[in-house]
Amino acid sequence: MISTYLAQFDQHVHFQHATRKPPFNVHFHLHKGCEIFFLIRGDVNYFVEKTVYPLQYGDLIITNEHEIHKPALTTDAMYERVTIEFNPALLAYFQTETLLPLQCFYNRPLGENNKISLTEQETSSLVDLFHKYDYTNKHPSAGDTLLKLGYLLEIISLVQRYFETNNEKELGVGLPVRLTPILAYLNQHLAEDLSLELLEKKFYISRYHLSRLFKKHTGSTIHEYIVYKRIALAKKLLKDGANVTEACLGSGFNDYTGFLRMFKKKAGVLPKHYAKQVSIQESRQMRES
């Protein structure tokens, strides 16, 4: 029941307004659910899967739990943003045949159409809601949960509307020609050997040049990218019914103990607990649909 989520609302919805002074690096990451990212200021290229989105004030990035992503700061300008991470199971209670608030998060290929460029009026509407949510977080009182739920529903409804009315879908910019086929190969062969030695021979590129090129354009290492892509694949396999051993081998982790440790580090829970959480959520939704 929805009361289960309302009783622990802040565990299912995380709102954060942050300001930081570069230089610093944000690593690739995955969330347990969906995320809305809104840039207030800073010089940022936002990396989702294998697409790079240059951002400016008034740009949104939307991602789901299967899309690895990271902001890459291109200068030392002050960086400020708002993020909202939320459990999609909560929003499922407000979905009907004609009302699909999560469509923009899932009804598209991974790493495509993640960016929504807003008009001045659209930006103003969302910023006003962000301020209200932030104020409620910082000045707690009775009834806060219902207020924050109302703000969240309004924010997501507007994001879905802006996604639908944005006629020019933001495709982002591609990575350098030298990297594009390499990333495509990585995505298609995650369960296989993806050592730098193998990539060096297959694509006739020095492993050192490849590492420098990837770091330059993403701000992270190619090893980190592969690890997060494999974790994302393991989560999908577990969700589809694979056991932990099958998910380990099917996502390219040959060391079972290492897989457990890395999954816990990146996903926050052990694989068996993740599979159990997904199963409970799906069963609950089926009972209440």
XYZ file of C-alpha atoms in Angstrom:
289
model
C 0.000 0.000 0.000
C 1.059 3.572 -0.546
C 1.112 4.088 3.228
C 4.234 1.898 3.305
C 6.065 4.430 1.162
C 4.626 7.458 2.937
C 5.794 6.137 6.317
C 9.386 6.172 5.033
C 9.051 8.837 2.371
C 12.569 10.258 2.650
C 14.017 6.796 2.032
C 12.201 6.621 -1.290
C 12.672 10.233 -2.413
C 15.970 12.093 -2.061
C 16.015 15.818 -2.854
C 19.352 17.604 -2.867
C 20.404 21.153 -3.696
C 24.191 21.386 -3.791
C 26.836 23.978 -4.629
C 30.499 23.051 -5.039
C 33.644 24.746 -6.235
C 35.706 22.733 -8.751
C 38.006 21.055 -9.319
C 36.528 17.715 -8.284
C 35.437 14.596 -10.105
C 32.119 12.755 -10.050
C 32.425 9.093 -10.929
C 30.070 7.027 -13.054
C 27.155 5.816 -10.990
C 23.774 4.122 -10.992
C 20.806 4.877 -8.779
C 18.275 2.479 -7.290
C 15.518 4.349 -9.132
C 15.029 7.379 -11.363
C 16.760 10.747 -11.172
C 15.992 14.292 -12.273
C 19.075 16.510 -12.604
C 18.670 20.287 -13.031
C 21.685 22.501 -13.712
C 21.641 25.926 -12.062
C 25.176 27.031 -12.896
C 28.458 25.585 -14.045
C 30.121 24.361 -17.217
C 28.989 20.768 -17.531
C 28.926 17.985 -20.073
C 26.600 15.253 -18.850
C 27.496 11.689 -19.817
C 24.722 9.066 -20.059
C 25.655 5.620 -21.371
C 27.597 6.583 -24.526
C 26.072 10.017 -25.127
C 27.368 13.408 -24.007
C 24.930 16.284 -23.382
C 26.355 19.828 -23.088
C 24.280 21.650 -20.451
C 23.329 25.210 -19.596
C 20.967 26.793 -17.080
C 17.449 25.467 -17.588
C 18.477 22.025 -18.829
C 17.153 18.823 -17.279
C 18.675 15.362 -17.433
C 16.444 12.357 -16.705
C 17.773 8.854 -16.080
C 16.442 5.526 -14.883
C 18.113 2.847 -12.767
C 19.644 1.108 -15.813
C 21.512 4.123 -17.216
C 25.020 4.831 -15.959
C 25.738 8.541 -15.894
C 27.932 11.325 -14.547
C 28.418 15.077 -14.892
C 31.838 16.119 -16.202
C 32.902 19.660 -15.296
C 34.781 21.376 -18.111
C 35.995 24.496 -16.242
C 36.539 25.691 -12.681
C 33.317 27.738 -12.690
C 31.099 27.333 -9.624
C 28.848 24.273 -9.915
C 25.278 24.245 -8.587
C 22.507 21.771 -9.239
C 19.327 20.170 -7.939
C 18.792 16.416 -8.029
C 15.752 14.347 -7.147
C 16.157 10.587 -6.882
C 12.953 8.626 -6.400
C 11.652 5.087 -6.250
C 9.474 4.499 -9.341
C 7.337 2.044 -7.363
C 5.919 5.011 -5.450
C 4.788 6.706 -8.665
C 3.191 3.494 -9.905
C 0.301 4.172 -7.496
C -0.607 7.231 -9.558
C -0.477 5.554 -12.952
C -3.535 4.743 -15.067
C -4.083 3.671 -18.665
C -3.999 7.300 -19.770
C -1.820 8.820 -17.041
C 1.783 7.657 -17.435
C 4.024 9.875 -15.300
C 7.106 7.685 -15.780
C 6.889 7.286 -19.540
C 9.697 9.753 -20.237
C 12.025 7.808 -17.931
C 11.489 4.410 -19.533
C 9.835 4.695 -22.941
C 13.064 5.408 -24.824
C 16.343 3.601 -25.576
C 19.048 3.704 -22.906
C 21.171 6.830 -23.179
C 18.874 8.585 -25.636
C 16.662 11.676 -25.208
C 17.863 12.196 -21.641
C 18.100 15.969 -22.002
C 15.116 18.333 -21.862
C 15.789 21.991 -22.664
C 13.222 24.197 -20.951
C 11.726 27.536 -21.898
C 12.016 30.450 -19.490
C 8.463 29.846 -18.234
C 9.020 26.099 -17.826
C 12.249 26.749 -15.939
C 10.484 29.218 -13.639
C 7.706 26.718 -12.866
C 10.129 23.954 -11.886
C 12.476 26.220 -9.926
C 9.502 27.427 -7.872
C 8.642 23.816 -6.982
C 12.279 23.045 -6.166
C 12.318 25.990 -3.748
C 9.132 24.769 -2.064
C 10.475 21.229 -1.681
C 13.806 22.505 -0.381
C 12.106 24.807 2.130
C 9.919 21.972 3.411
C 12.994 19.779 3.852
C 14.813 22.452 5.823
C 11.828 23.483 7.979
C 10.184 20.201 9.036
C 6.739 20.174 10.582
C 3.627 17.979 10.775
C 2.178 17.095 7.388
C 5.481 17.473 5.527
C 5.164 14.118 3.803
C 1.948 15.059 2.007
C 3.412 18.416 0.980
C 6.539 16.775 -0.454
C 4.477 14.104 -2.197
C 2.384 16.850 -3.805
C 5.477 18.739 -4.965
C 7.023 15.524 -6.320
C 3.907 14.619 -8.299
C 3.729 18.119 -9.754
C 7.418 18.114 -10.672
C 7.240 14.726 -12.403
C 4.000 15.648 -14.184
C 5.654 18.794 -15.544
C 8.801 16.904 -16.577
C 6.632 14.391 -18.470
C 4.706 17.243 -20.136
C 7.899 19.086 -21.127
C 9.354 15.868 -22.499
C 6.289 15.316 -24.663
C 6.139 18.905 -25.938
C 9.858 19.192 -26.615
C 9.692 18.744 -30.381
C 13.441 18.777 -30.884
C 14.672 15.784 -28.926
C 18.174 16.327 -27.599
C 20.358 13.602 -29.072
C 23.523 14.884 -27.452
C 26.913 14.862 -29.065
C 28.851 11.765 -29.887
C 32.172 10.878 -28.378
C 35.245 11.049 -30.626
C 35.085 8.766 -33.644
C 37.882 6.682 -32.180
C 35.874 5.922 -29.023
C 32.436 5.286 -30.535
C 33.029 1.749 -31.886
C 34.924 0.804 -28.728
C 31.996 1.734 -26.480
C 29.605 -0.073 -28.811
C 31.803 -3.178 -28.522
C 31.931 -2.908 -24.729
C 28.137 -2.702 -24.497
C 27.702 -5.790 -26.674
C 30.354 -7.967 -24.998
C 30.058 -7.228 -21.286
C 30.159 -10.920 -20.356
C 33.478 -11.412 -22.179
C 37.089 -10.377 -21.668
C 37.345 -6.583 -21.941
C 40.938 -6.064 -20.886
C 42.918 -3.136 -22.225
C 45.197 -5.658 -23.901
C 42.285 -7.106 -25.872
C 40.918 -3.668 -26.831
C 44.393 -2.567 -27.890
C 44.709 -5.464 -30.331
C 41.140 -5.368 -31.598
C 40.967 -1.639 -32.314
C 44.634 -0.971 -33.112
C 44.951 1.687 -30.447
C 47.554 1.950 -27.718
C 46.053 1.074 -24.324
C 47.691 4.205 -22.940
C 46.211 6.438 -25.636
C 42.812 4.793 -25.171
C 42.930 5.403 -21.415
C 43.931 9.052 -21.861
C 41.284 9.631 -24.558
C 38.509 8.101 -22.454
C 39.556 10.039 -19.357
C 39.714 13.300 -21.319
C 36.177 13.026 -22.693
C 34.372 11.411 -19.747
C 36.407 12.415 -16.708
C 36.623 8.771 -15.579
C 38.463 5.588 -16.436
C 37.375 2.962 -18.918
C 37.610 0.341 -16.137
C 35.067 2.249 -14.052
C 32.738 2.468 -17.044
C 32.936 -1.294 -17.630
C 32.305 -2.077 -13.957
C 29.145 0.044 -13.842
C 27.872 -1.362 -17.134
C 28.360 -4.872 -15.761
C 26.568 -3.979 -12.514
C 23.674 -2.571 -14.565
C 23.527 -5.810 -16.574
C 23.658 -7.904 -13.386
C 20.717 -5.929 -11.948
C 18.727 -6.568 -15.120
C 19.518 -10.297 -15.023
C 18.480 -10.522 -11.364
C 15.262 -8.645 -12.120
C 14.545 -11.067 -14.966
C 14.835 -14.062 -12.636
C 18.495 -15.123 -12.809
C 20.076 -16.420 -9.613
C 23.153 -14.727 -8.175
C 25.632 -17.097 -9.815
C 23.976 -16.685 -13.216
C 23.975 -12.910 -12.827
C 27.644 -12.974 -11.855
C 28.779 -14.981 -14.868
C 26.266 -13.413 -17.269
C 27.548 -9.915 -16.545
C 31.224 -10.697 -16.937
C 32.327 -11.130 -13.308
C 34.401 -14.295 -13.180
C 35.224 -13.942 -9.471
C 32.087 -14.667 -7.416
C 33.421 -13.117 -4.208
C 34.609 -10.071 -6.108
C 31.177 -9.766 -7.732
C 29.411 -9.776 -4.360
C 31.770 -7.141 -3.003
C 31.505 -4.888 -6.068
C 27.718 -5.222 -6.335
C 27.326 -4.269 -2.664
C 29.674 -1.303 -3.138
C 27.950 0.042 -6.241
C 24.301 -0.957 -5.643
C 24.213 -0.595 -1.852
C 22.929 -4.126 -1.203
C 24.036 -7.693 -1.908
C 22.675 -9.244 -5.136
C 20.316 -11.622 -3.305
C 18.834 -8.722 -1.334
C 18.435 -6.663 -4.508
C 16.585 -9.553 -6.193
C 14.361 -9.941 -3.133
C 13.534 -6.207 -3.071
C 12.601 -6.254 -6.755
C 10.453 -9.357 -6.276
C 8.604 -7.837 -3.299
C 7.919 -4.600 -5.198
C 6.632 -6.449 -8.265
C 4.410 -8.727 -6.150
C 2.991 -5.749 -4.279
C 2.203 -3.920 -7.511
C 0.508 -7.003 -8.978
C -1.675 -7.438 -5.860
C -2.731 -3.811 -5.879
C -3.207 -3.351 -9.627
